[in-house]
């Protein structure tokens, strides 16, 4: 009830309602932005741009998903735009060489590997793979949604996820056996 009333007030350009929504979602969306851009100042900039866009486009919010989910998609899109502008996100993979393999849903790793080790390994992935892995594992997007957000084919999405996962497994394996950094 709170959310729909506040959103309706935001649609009427009520500044106090905008502040309420900002305060409610600011911290969580900042965490999302940090997962992608890795720098506090950049995450704050992306977050501000995302909220500005959200308030400018709030009339497009139809309520078919929660406001938080709608806003998260805007934040992720702004993060990707930021990474592209910094040339840290490479979108020019030749999809002609990509194979559509069945997804290997086995994301299990050794029980002795800590969550911090996994996070560090994800953070060190090339941005092309990191975005897909984060969106799939952490944010819960499916291949179709990721493909739409990143403006790539579902085949490219699946390939990037599989390659990112393979790299993660190798890094974690190397770190576990002392052959990694």
JSON list of C-alpha atoms in Angstrom, two decimals, residues 42-139:
[
{"chain": "A", "resi": 42, "resn": "UNK", "atom": "CA", "xyz": [31.10, 5.98, -9.88]},
{"chain": "A", "resi": 43, "resn": "UNK", "atom": "CA", "xyz": [28.37, 3.96, -8.16]},
{"chain": "A", "resi": 44, "resn": "UNK", "atom": "CA", "xyz": [26.98, 7.14, -6.60]},
{"chain": "A", "resi": 45, "resn": "UNK", "atom": "CA", "xyz": [26.99, 8.87, -9.99]},
{"chain": "A", "resi": 46, "resn": "UNK", "atom": "CA", "xyz": [25.27, 5.94, -11.67]},
{"chain": "A", "resi": 47, "resn": "UNK", "atom": "CA", "xyz": [22.74, 5.76, -8.86]},
{"chain": "A", "resi": 48, "resn": "UNK", "atom": "CA", "xyz": [21.88, 9.45, -9.17]},
{"chain": "A", "resi": 49, "resn": "UNK", "atom": "CA", "xyz": [21.44, 9.11, -12.93]},
{"chain": "A", "resi": 50, "resn": "UNK", "atom": "CA", "xyz": [19.25, 6.06, -12.40]},
{"chain": "A", "resi": 51, "resn": "UNK", "atom": "CA", "xyz": [16.97, 7.84, -9.94]},
{"chain": "A", "resi": 52, "resn": "UNK", "atom": "CA", "xyz": [16.71, 10.86, -12.22]},
{"chain": "A", "resi": 53, "resn": "UNK", "atom": "CA", "xyz": [15.72, 8.61, -15.11]},
{"chain": "A", "resi": 54, "resn": "UNK", "atom": "CA", "xyz": [13.29, 6.67, -12.91]},
{"chain": "A", "resi": 55, "resn": "UNK", "atom": "CA", "xyz": [11.53, 9.85, -11.82]},
{"chain": "A", "resi": 56, "resn": "UNK", "atom": "CA", "xyz": [11.47, 11.17, -15.39]},
{"chain": "A", "resi": 57, "resn": "UNK", "atom": "CA", "xyz": [9.98, 7.90, -16.68]},
{"chain": "A", "resi": 58, "resn": "UNK", "atom": "CA", "xyz": [7.82, 7.00, -13.67]},
{"chain": "A", "resi": 59, "resn": "UNK", "atom": "CA", "xyz": [4.70, 7.28, -15.81]},
{"chain": "A", "resi": 60, "resn": "UNK", "atom": "CA", "xyz": [5.95, 4.17, -17.61]},
{"chain": "A", "resi": 61, "resn": "UNK", "atom": "CA", "xyz": [5.84, 2.18, -14.36]},
{"chain": "A", "resi": 62, "resn": "UNK", "atom": "CA", "xyz": [2.70, 0.07, -14.66]},
{"chain": "A", "resi": 63, "resn": "UNK", "atom": "CA", "xyz": [2.95, -1.95, -11.46]},
{"chain": "A", "resi": 64, "resn": "UNK", "atom": "CA", "xyz": [3.30, -5.34, -13.17]},
{"chain": "A", "resi": 65, "resn": "UNK", "atom": "CA", "xyz": [6.51, -5.78, -11.15]},
{"chain": "A", "resi": 66, "resn": "UNK", "atom": "CA", "xyz": [7.52, -4.16, -7.88]},
{"chain": "A", "resi": 67, "resn": "UNK", "atom": "CA", "xyz": [8.92, -0.66, -8.02]},
{"chain": "A", "resi": 68, "resn": "UNK", "atom": "CA", "xyz": [12.21, -2.03, -6.66]},
{"chain": "A", "resi": 69, "resn": "UNK", "atom": "CA", "xyz": [12.52, -4.53, -9.52]},
{"chain": "A", "resi": 70, "resn": "UNK", "atom": "CA", "xyz": [11.70, -1.82, -12.06]},
{"chain": "A", "resi": 71, "resn": "UNK", "atom": "CA", "xyz": [14.26, 0.53, -10.50]},
{"chain": "A", "resi": 72, "resn": "UNK", "atom": "CA", "xyz": [16.91, -2.22, -10.32]},
{"chain": "A", "resi": 73, "resn": "UNK", "atom": "CA", "xyz": [16.63, -2.73, -14.06]},
{"chain": "A", "resi": 74, "resn": "UNK", "atom": "CA", "xyz": [17.23, 0.99, -14.59]},
{"chain": "A", "resi": 75, "resn": "UNK", "atom": "CA", "xyz": [20.25, 0.91, -12.26]},
{"chain": "A", "resi": 76, "resn": "UNK", "atom": "CA", "xyz": [21.76, -2.09, -14.05]},
{"chain": "A", "resi": 77, "resn": "UNK", "atom": "CA", "xyz": [21.20, -0.46, -17.44]},
{"chain": "A", "resi": 78, "resn": "UNK", "atom": "CA", "xyz": [22.90, 2.72, -16.20]},
{"chain": "A", "resi": 79, "resn": "UNK", "atom": "CA", "xyz": [25.82, 0.64, -14.87]},
{"chain": "A", "resi": 80, "resn": "UNK", "atom": "CA", "xyz": [26.23, -1.06, -18.22]},
{"chain": "A", "resi": 81, "resn": "UNK", "atom": "CA", "xyz": [26.05, 2.30, -20.02]},
{"chain": "A", "resi": 82, "resn": "UNK", "atom": "CA", "xyz": [28.74, 3.59, -17.67]},
{"chain": "A", "resi": 83, "resn": "UNK", "atom": "CA", "xyz": [31.00, 0.58, -18.28]},
{"chain": "A", "resi": 84, "resn": "UNK", "atom": "CA", "xyz": [30.53, 0.91, -22.03]},
{"chain": "A", "resi": 85, "resn": "UNK", "atom": "CA", "xyz": [31.48, 4.58, -21.86]},
{"chain": "A", "resi": 86, "resn": "UNK", "atom": "CA", "xyz": [34.64, 3.63, -19.98]},
{"chain": "A", "resi": 87, "resn": "UNK", "atom": "CA", "xyz": [35.36, 0.95, -22.59]},
{"chain": "A", "resi": 88, "resn": "UNK", "atom": "CA", "xyz": [35.41, -1.62, -19.78]},
{"chain": "A", "resi": 89, "resn": "UNK", "atom": "CA", "xyz": [32.54, -3.56, -21.26]},
{"chain": "A", "resi": 90, "resn": "UNK", "atom": "CA", "xyz": [33.30, -5.22, -24.54]},
{"chain": "A", "resi": 91, "resn": "UNK", "atom": "CA", "xyz": [30.28, -5.93, -26.71]},
{"chain": "A", "resi": 92, "resn": "UNK", "atom": "CA", "xyz": [32.11, -6.93, -29.85]},
{"chain": "A", "resi": 93, "resn": "UNK", "atom": "CA", "xyz": [32.40, -10.68, -29.46]},
{"chain": "A", "resi": 94, "resn": "UNK", "atom": "CA", "xyz": [32.00, -12.44, -32.78]},
{"chain": "A", "resi": 95, "resn": "UNK", "atom": "CA", "xyz": [28.82, -14.42, -32.25]},
{"chain": "A", "resi": 96, "resn": "UNK", "atom": "CA", "xyz": [29.52, -16.47, -35.35]},
{"chain": "A", "resi": 97, "resn": "UNK", "atom": "CA", "xyz": [31.92, -18.56, -33.30]},
{"chain": "A", "resi": 98, "resn": "UNK", "atom": "CA", "xyz": [29.58, -18.99, -30.36]},
{"chain": "A", "resi": 99, "resn": "UNK", "atom": "CA", "xyz": [27.96, -22.30, -29.75]},
{"chain": "A", "resi": 100, "resn": "UNK", "atom": "CA", "xyz": [24.59, -22.78, -28.14]},
{"chain": "A", "resi": 101, "resn": "UNK", "atom": "CA", "xyz": [25.42, -25.41, -25.58]},
{"chain": "A", "resi": 102, "resn": "UNK", "atom": "CA", "xyz": [23.00, -26.71, -23.01]},
{"chain": "A", "resi": 103, "resn": "UNK", "atom": "CA", "xyz": [23.35, -24.82, -19.78]},
{"chain": "A", "resi": 104, "resn": "UNK", "atom": "CA", "xyz": [25.38, -26.56, -17.16]},
{"chain": "A", "resi": 105, "resn": "UNK", "atom": "CA", "xyz": [23.37, -25.64, -14.10]},
{"chain": "A", "resi": 106, "resn": "UNK", "atom": "CA", "xyz": [25.97, -27.10, -11.75]},
{"chain": "A", "resi": 107, "resn": "UNK", "atom": "CA", "xyz": [27.42, -24.08, -9.94]},
{"chain": "A", "resi": 108, "resn": "UNK", "atom": "CA", "xyz": [28.70, -26.18, -7.04]},
{"chain": "A", "resi": 109, "resn": "UNK", "atom": "CA", "xyz": [32.21, -25.57, -5.76]},
{"chain": "A", "resi": 110, "resn": "UNK", "atom": "CA", "xyz": [34.31, -27.13, -3.05]},
{"chain": "A", "resi": 111, "resn": "UNK", "atom": "CA", "xyz": [32.82, -26.62, 0.39]},
{"chain": "A", "resi": 112, "resn": "UNK", "atom": "CA", "xyz": [36.14, -25.21, 1.62]},
{"chain": "A", "resi": 113, "resn": "UNK", "atom": "CA", "xyz": [35.98, -22.21, -0.76]},
{"chain": "A", "resi": 114, "resn": "UNK", "atom": "CA", "xyz": [34.61, -19.15, 1.02]},
{"chain": "A", "resi": 115, "resn": "UNK", "atom": "CA", "xyz": [32.00, -16.75, -0.31]},
{"chain": "A", "resi": 116, "resn": "UNK", "atom": "CA", "xyz": [34.65, -14.01, -0.20]},
{"chain": "A", "resi": 117, "resn": "UNK", "atom": "CA", "xyz": [36.87, -16.05, -2.53]},
{"chain": "A", "resi": 118, "resn": "UNK", "atom": "CA", "xyz": [33.96, -16.46, -4.95]},
{"chain": "A", "resi": 119, "resn": "UNK", "atom": "CA", "xyz": [33.13, -12.72, -4.82]},
{"chain": "A", "resi": 120, "resn": "UNK", "atom": "CA", "xyz": [36.76, -11.80, -5.43]},
{"chain": "A", "resi": 121, "resn": "UNK", "atom": "CA", "xyz": [36.93, -14.18, -8.38]},
{"chain": "A", "resi": 122, "resn": "UNK", "atom": "CA", "xyz": [33.75, -12.68, -9.87]},
{"chain": "A", "resi": 123, "resn": "UNK", "atom": "CA", "xyz": [35.12, -9.16, -9.33]},
{"chain": "A", "resi": 124, "resn": "UNK", "atom": "CA", "xyz": [38.22, -10.09, -11.33]},
{"chain": "A", "resi": 125, "resn": "UNK", "atom": "CA", "xyz": [36.33, -11.42, -14.34]},
{"chain": "A", "resi": 126, "resn": "UNK", "atom": "CA", "xyz": [36.51, -9.43, -17.56]},
{"chain": "A", "resi": 127, "resn": "UNK", "atom": "CA", "xyz": [33.53, -7.04, -17.56]},
{"chain": "A", "resi": 128, "resn": "UNK", "atom": "CA", "xyz": [31.92, -8.86, -20.49]},
{"chain": "A", "resi": 129, "resn": "UNK", "atom": "CA", "xyz": [31.59, -12.01, -18.40]},
{"chain": "A", "resi": 130, "resn": "UNK", "atom": "CA", "xyz": [31.21, -10.32, -15.01]},
{"chain": "A", "resi": 131, "resn": "UNK", "atom": "CA", "xyz": [28.01, -8.51, -16.05]},
{"chain": "A", "resi": 132, "resn": "UNK", "atom": "CA", "xyz": [26.35, -11.70, -17.26]},
{"chain": "A", "resi": 133, "resn": "UNK", "atom": "CA", "xyz": [27.49, -13.73, -14.24]},
{"chain": "A", "resi": 134, "resn": "UNK", "atom": "CA", "xyz": [26.30, -11.04, -11.81]},
{"chain": "A", "resi": 135, "resn": "UNK", "atom": "CA", "xyz": [22.96, -10.62, -13.55]},
{"chain": "A", "resi": 136, "resn": "UNK", "atom": "CA", "xyz": [22.38, -14.39, -13.65]},
{"chain": "A", "resi": 137, "resn": "UNK", "atom": "CA", "xyz": [23.68, -15.47, -10.24]},
{"chain": "A", "resi": 138, "resn": "UNK", "atom": "CA", "xyz": [23.22, -12.43, -8.04]},
{"chain": "A", "resi": 139, "resn": "UNK", "atom": "CA", "xyz": [20.37, -10.47, -9.61]}
]
